[in-house]
Coordinates of C-alpha atoms in Angstrom, one line a residue:
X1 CA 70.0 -43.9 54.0
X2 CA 69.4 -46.3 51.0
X3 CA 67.2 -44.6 48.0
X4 CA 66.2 -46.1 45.0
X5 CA 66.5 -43.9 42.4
X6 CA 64.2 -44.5 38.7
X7 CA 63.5 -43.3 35.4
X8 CA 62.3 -45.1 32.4
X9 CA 61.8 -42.2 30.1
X10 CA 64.7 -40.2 30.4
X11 CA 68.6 -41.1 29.7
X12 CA 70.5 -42.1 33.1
X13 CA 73.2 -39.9 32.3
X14 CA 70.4 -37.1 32.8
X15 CA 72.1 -34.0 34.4
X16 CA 69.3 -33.3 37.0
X17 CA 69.1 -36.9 37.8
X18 CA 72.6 -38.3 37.6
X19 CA 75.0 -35.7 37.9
X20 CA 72.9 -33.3 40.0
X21 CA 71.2 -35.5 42.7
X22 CA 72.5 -38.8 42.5
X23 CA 76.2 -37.0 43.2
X24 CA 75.1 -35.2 46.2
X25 CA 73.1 -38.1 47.7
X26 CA 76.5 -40.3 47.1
X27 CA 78.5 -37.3 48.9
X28 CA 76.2 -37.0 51.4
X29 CA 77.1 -40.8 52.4
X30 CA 74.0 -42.5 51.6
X31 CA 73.4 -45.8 49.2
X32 CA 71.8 -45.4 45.4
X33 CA 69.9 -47.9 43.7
X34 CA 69.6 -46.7 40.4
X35 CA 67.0 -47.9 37.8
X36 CA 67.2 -46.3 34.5
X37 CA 67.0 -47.8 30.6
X38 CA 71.1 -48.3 30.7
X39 CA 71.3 -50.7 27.5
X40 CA 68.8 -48.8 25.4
X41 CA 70.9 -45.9 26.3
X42 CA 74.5 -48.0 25.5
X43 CA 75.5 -46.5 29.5
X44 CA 77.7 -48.2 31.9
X45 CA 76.3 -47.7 35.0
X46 CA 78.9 -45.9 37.6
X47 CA 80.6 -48.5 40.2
X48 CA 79.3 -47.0 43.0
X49 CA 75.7 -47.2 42.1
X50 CA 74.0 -50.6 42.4
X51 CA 72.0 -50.6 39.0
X52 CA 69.3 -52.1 37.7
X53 CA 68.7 -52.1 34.0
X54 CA 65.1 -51.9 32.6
X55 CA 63.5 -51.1 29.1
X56 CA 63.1 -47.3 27.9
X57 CA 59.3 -45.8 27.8
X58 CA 59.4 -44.2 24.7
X59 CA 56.7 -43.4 21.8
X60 CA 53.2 -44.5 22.5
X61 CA 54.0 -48.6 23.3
X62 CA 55.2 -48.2 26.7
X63 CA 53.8 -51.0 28.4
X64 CA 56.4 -53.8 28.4
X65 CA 58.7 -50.9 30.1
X66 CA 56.2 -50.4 32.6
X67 CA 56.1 -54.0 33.4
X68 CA 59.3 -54.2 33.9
X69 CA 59.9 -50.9 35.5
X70 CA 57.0 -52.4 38.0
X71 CA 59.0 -55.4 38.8
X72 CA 62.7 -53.8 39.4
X73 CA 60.8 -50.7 41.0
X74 CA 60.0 -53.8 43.8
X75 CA 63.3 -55.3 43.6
X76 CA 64.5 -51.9 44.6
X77 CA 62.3 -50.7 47.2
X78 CA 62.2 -53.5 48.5
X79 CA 65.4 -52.6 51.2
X80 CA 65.1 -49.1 50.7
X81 CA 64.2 -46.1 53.2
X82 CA 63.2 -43.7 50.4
X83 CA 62.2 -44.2 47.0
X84 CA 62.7 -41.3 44.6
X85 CA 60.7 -41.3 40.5
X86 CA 61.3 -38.9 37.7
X87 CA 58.5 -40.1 35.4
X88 CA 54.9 -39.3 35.2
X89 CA 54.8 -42.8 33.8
X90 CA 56.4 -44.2 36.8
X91 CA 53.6 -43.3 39.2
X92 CA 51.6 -46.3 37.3
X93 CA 54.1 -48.9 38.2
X94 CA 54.7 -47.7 42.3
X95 CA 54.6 -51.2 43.9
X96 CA 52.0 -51.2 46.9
X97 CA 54.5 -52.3 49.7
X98 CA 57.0 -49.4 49.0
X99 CA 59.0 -47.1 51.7
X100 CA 57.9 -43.4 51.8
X101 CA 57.6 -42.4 47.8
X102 CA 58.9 -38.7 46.3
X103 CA 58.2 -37.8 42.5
X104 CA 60.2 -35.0 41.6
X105 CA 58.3 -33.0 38.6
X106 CA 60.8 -31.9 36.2
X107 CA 58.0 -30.2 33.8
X108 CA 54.6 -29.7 32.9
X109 CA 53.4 -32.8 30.6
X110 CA 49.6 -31.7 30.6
X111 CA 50.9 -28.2 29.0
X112 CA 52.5 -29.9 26.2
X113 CA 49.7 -32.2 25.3
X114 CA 47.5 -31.2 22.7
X115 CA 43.4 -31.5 22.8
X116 CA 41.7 -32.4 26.1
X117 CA 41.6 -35.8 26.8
X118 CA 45.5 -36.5 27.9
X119 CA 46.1 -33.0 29.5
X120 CA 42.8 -34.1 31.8
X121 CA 44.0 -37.5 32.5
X122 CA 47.4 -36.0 33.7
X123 CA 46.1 -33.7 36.0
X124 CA 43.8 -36.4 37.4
X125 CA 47.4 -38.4 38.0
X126 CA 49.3 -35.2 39.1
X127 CA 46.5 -34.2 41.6
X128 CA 46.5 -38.1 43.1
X129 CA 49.9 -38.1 43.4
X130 CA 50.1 -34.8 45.2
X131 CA 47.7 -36.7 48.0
X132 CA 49.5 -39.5 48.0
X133 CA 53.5 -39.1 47.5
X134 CA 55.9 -36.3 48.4
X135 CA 56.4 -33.9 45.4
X136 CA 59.7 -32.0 44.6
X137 CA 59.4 -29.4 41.8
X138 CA 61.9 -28.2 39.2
X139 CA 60.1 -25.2 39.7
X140 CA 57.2 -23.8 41.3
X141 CA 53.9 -24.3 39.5
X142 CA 50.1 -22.9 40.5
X143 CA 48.6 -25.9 39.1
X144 CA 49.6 -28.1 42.9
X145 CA 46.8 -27.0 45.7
X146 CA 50.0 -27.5 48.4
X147 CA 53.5 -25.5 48.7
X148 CA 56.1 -28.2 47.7
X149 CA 59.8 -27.8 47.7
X150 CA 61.6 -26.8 44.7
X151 CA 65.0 -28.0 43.6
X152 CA 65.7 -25.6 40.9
X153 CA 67.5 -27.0 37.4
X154 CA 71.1 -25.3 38.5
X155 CA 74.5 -26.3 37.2
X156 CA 78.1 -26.9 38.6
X157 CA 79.6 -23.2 38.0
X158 CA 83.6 -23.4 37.3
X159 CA 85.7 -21.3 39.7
X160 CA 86.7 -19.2 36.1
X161 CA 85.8 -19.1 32.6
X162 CA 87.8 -22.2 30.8
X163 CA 87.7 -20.1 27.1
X164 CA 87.0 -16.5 26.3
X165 CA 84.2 -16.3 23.3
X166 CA 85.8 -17.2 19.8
X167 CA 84.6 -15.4 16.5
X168 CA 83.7 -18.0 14.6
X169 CA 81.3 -20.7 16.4
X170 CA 77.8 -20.4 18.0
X171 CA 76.5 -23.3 20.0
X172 CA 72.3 -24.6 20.8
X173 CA 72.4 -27.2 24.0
X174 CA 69.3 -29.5 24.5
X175 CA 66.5 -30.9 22.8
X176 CA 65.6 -30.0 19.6
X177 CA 61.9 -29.9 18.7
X178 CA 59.7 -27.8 16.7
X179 CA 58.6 -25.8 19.8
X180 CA 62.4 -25.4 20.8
X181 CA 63.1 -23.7 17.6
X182 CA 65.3 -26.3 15.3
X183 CA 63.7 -24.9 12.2
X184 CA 64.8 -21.4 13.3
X185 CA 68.1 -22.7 14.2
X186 CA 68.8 -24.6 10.6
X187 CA 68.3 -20.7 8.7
X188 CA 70.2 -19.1 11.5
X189 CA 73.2 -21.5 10.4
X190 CA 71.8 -20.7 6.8
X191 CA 72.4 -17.3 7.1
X192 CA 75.3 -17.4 9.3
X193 CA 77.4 -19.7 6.6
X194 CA 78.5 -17.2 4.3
X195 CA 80.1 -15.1 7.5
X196 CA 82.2 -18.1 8.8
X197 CA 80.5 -18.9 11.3
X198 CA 79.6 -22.5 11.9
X199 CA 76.6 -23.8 14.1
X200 CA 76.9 -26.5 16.8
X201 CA 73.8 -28.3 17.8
X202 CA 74.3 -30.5 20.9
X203 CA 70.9 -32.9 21.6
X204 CA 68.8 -35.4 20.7
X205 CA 66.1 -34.4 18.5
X206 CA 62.5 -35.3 18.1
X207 CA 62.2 -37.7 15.4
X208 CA 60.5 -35.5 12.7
X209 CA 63.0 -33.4 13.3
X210 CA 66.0 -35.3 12.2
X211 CA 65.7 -35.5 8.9
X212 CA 65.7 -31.6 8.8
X213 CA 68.8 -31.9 10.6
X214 CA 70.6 -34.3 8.9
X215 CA 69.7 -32.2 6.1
X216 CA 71.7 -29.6 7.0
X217 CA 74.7 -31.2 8.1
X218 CA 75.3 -33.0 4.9
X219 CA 74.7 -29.6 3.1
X220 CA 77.6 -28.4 5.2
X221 CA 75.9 -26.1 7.4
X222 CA 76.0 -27.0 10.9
X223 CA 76.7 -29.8 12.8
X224 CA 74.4 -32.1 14.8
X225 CA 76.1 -34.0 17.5
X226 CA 73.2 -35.7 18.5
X227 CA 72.8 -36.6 22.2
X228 CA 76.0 -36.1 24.4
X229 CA 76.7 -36.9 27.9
X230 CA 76.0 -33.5 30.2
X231 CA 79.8 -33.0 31.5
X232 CA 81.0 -33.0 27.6
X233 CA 78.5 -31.4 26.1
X234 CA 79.2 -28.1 28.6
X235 CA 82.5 -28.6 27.4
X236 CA 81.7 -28.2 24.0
X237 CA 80.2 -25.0 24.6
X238 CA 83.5 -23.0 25.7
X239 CA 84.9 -21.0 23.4
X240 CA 81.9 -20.4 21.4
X241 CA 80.5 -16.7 20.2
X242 CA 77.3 -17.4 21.7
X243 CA 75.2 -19.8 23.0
X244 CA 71.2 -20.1 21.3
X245 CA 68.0 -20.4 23.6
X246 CA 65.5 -19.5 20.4
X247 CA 62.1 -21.4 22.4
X248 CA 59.0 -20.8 21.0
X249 CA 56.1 -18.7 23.3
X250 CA 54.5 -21.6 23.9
X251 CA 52.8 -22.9 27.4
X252 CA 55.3 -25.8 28.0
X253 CA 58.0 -23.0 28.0
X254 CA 56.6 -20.1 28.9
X255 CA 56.7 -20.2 32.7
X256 CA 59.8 -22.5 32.8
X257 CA 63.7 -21.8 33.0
X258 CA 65.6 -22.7 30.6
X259 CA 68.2 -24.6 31.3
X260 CA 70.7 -24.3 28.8
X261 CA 71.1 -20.5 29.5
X262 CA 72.0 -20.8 32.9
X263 CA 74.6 -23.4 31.1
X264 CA 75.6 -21.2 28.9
X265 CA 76.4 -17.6 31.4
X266 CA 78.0 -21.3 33.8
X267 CA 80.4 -21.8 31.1
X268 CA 81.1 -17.8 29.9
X269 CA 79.1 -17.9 26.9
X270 CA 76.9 -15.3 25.9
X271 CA 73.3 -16.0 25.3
X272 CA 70.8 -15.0 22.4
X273 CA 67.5 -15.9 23.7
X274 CA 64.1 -15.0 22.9
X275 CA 61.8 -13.1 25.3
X276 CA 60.1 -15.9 27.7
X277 CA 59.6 -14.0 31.1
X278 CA 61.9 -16.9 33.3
X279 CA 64.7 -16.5 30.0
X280 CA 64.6 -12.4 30.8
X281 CA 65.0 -12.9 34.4
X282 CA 67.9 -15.4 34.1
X283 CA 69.8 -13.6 32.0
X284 CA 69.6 -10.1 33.4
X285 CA 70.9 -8.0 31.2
X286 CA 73.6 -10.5 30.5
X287 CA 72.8 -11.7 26.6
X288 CA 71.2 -10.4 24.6
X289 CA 66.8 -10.7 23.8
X290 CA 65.4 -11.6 20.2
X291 CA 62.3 -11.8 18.9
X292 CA 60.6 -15.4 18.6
X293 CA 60.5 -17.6 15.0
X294 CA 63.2 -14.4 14.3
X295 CA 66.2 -16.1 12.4
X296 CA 66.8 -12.6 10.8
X297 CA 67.2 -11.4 14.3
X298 CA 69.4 -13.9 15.7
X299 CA 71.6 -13.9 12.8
X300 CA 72.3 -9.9 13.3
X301 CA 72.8 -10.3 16.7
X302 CA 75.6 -13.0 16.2
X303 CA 76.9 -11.0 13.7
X304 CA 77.2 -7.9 16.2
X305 CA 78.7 -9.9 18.6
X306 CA 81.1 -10.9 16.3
X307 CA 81.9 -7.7 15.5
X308 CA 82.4 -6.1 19.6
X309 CA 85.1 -8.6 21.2
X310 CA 84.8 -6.5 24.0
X311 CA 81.1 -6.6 24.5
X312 CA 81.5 -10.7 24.0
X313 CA 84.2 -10.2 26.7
X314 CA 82.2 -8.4 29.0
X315 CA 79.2 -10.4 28.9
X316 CA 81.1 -13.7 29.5
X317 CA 82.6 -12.3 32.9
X318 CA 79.5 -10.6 34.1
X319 CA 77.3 -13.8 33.2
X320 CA 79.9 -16.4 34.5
X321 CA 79.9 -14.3 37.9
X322 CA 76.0 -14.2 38.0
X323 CA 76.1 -17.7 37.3
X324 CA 78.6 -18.2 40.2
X325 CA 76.2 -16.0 42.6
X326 CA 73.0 -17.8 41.8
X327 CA 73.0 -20.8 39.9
X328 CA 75.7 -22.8 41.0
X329 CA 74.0 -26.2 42.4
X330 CA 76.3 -27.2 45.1
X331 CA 74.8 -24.4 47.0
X332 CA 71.3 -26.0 47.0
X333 CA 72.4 -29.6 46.9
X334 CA 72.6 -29.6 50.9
X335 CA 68.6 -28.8 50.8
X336 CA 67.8 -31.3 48.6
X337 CA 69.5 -34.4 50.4
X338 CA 68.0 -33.1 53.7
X339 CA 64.6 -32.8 52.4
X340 CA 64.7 -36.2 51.4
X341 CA 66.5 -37.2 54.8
X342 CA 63.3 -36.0 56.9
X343 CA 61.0 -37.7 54.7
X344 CA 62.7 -41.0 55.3
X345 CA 63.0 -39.9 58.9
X346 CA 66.6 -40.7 58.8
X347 CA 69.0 -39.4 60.8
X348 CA 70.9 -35.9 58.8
X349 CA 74.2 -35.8 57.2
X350 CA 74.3 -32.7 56.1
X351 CA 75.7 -31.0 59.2
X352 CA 78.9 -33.7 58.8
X353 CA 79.1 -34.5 54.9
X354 CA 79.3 -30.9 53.1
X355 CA 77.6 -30.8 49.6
X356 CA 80.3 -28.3 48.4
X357 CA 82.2 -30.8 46.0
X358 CA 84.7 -29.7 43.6
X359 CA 82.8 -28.6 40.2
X360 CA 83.7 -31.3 37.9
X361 CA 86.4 -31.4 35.3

């Protein structure tokens, strides 16, 4: 099977896109066109993908990207048996002579939008899409009018925990935003500094955002590491005291799993998150709940953990082995290829190319 792959908004080394389905669809023995914003994003595309290079939609002046997304989205298609888009933006620019079309939905846009106007206009272009195109959803949602598959945000689990928790650094993977608590973060490294204890932040941050940050790191209290390639950044969180999910009780969150906590228990690290119902379920008893906009909180708990190595120690085995039981992707990759096998009405591979690949290094 040959599927074009394509973002414009997001980074191609993505970890749902790149390193989740692009790897098993490449294991699975099929052929990936990839188009993603590879220059704006200083990438080398891998060798085994053919790659086409396009302009990132960012900001509110996205229309040369969409041009150009519309013209390599043709260019790609144009031999394909399946083409596969991760942007909302992306549904604009579908050529009309196109092979069977799947958008997976990696999150709610309208629910992030404020006022009226947008949040309508993208559930106009969500509920068109849903008659038109084949939907995958990171998770389910009540807002589709049709049962769609879900390919959950899982991660590669390691066979055993690389680094028992440390003492003396706590770690926050993702994006940083005002909703994702980066204020809440700064004073939890503010009151975490005279302890010892040093703060890593591992993401790209929304530009209002940075100065805040950069802030902070020249004052000496954390550091900001900016955006770093998925495999890496999980490296960077071994060995840390705790990792921080401190999301506000917002609607773009609210119903959503967090990924960086299943990250997190992957990798042995003991979570601090506040309350969001999917965040309570995830962790299960393995981490420990704070209250929201609560540095005070999140700094004491630190601190506690600091304090019980065996509690750290206990919660790193018993999260790294749920983990291992329930999030580890190459357990769901199978489903995903086959799903998209049927809907190109291409013969299966499943059955003779097994999705189980060793978890990478």
């Amino acid at each position: 099977m040959k599927v074009c792959v394509a973002t414009v908004t997001r980074h191609p080394e993505d970890a749902r896109i790149m390193h989740r389905q692009i790897r098993a669809l490449l294991d699975a023995g099929h052929e990936v066109t990839y188009v993603a914003p590879f220059t704006h994003c200083n990438v080398t595309p891998a060798p085994e993908l053919r790659a086409i290079d396009v302009p990132r939609a960012v900001g509110l002046h996205r229309a040369r990207a969409l041009r150009s997304a519309r013209t390599a989205l043709r260019r790609g298609a144009r031999d394909a048996d399946l083409l596969l888009v991760h942007d909302l933006d992306l549904l604009l620019a579908l050529p009309r002579h196109r092979p069977p079309t799947v958008w997976d939905v990696h999150e709610d846009m309208a629910a992030r939008m404020d006022g009226r106007t947008m949040p309508r206009l993208i559930r106009r272009l969500e509920s068109r899409a849903e008659r038109r195109l084949h939907l995958i959803l990171a998770e389910k949602s009540p807002r589709f009018g049709r049962e769609h598959p879900v390919v959950p945000n899982h991660t590669y689990v390691p066979h055993e925990v690389a680094k028992p928790p440390g003492d003396n650094r706590i770690v926050a993977l993702g994006r940083l935003s005002e909703t994702r608590g980066a204020a809440d973060l700064i004073e939890v490294a503010r009151l975490l500094s005279p302890y010892g204890i040093r703060l890593d932040l591992i993401g790209p941050a929304d530009p209002h955002i940075r100065p805040l940050l950069r802030d902070a790191q020249r004052s000496g209290l954390l550091d900001w590491f900016g955006y770093v390639p998925n495999k890496h950044a999980l490296r960077m969180t071994e060995g840390a005291l705790a990792g921080l999910s401190l999301l506000h009780d917002v609607p773009a969150h609210r119903d959503s799993l967090p990924t960086k906590i299943v990250e997190y228990l992957a990798r042995g690290v003991p979570v601090i998150s506040t309350p969001l119902p999917r965040a309570v379920e995830t962790i299960n008893g393995n981490g420990v709940l704070v209250p929201f906009a609560d540095p005070e909180s999140v700094a004491q708990a630190v601190l506690d953990l600091k304090a019980d190595p065996a509690r750290r120690a206990a919660l790193s085995v018993a999260g790294h082995a749920d983990a291992r039981a329930h999030y580890h992707w190459p357990d769901r990759a199978a489903e995903f290829v086959a799903h998209l096998e049927a809907w190109a009405n291409v013969p299966s591979t499943v059955a003779t190319h097994s999705a189980r690949r060793a978890v990478p290094a």
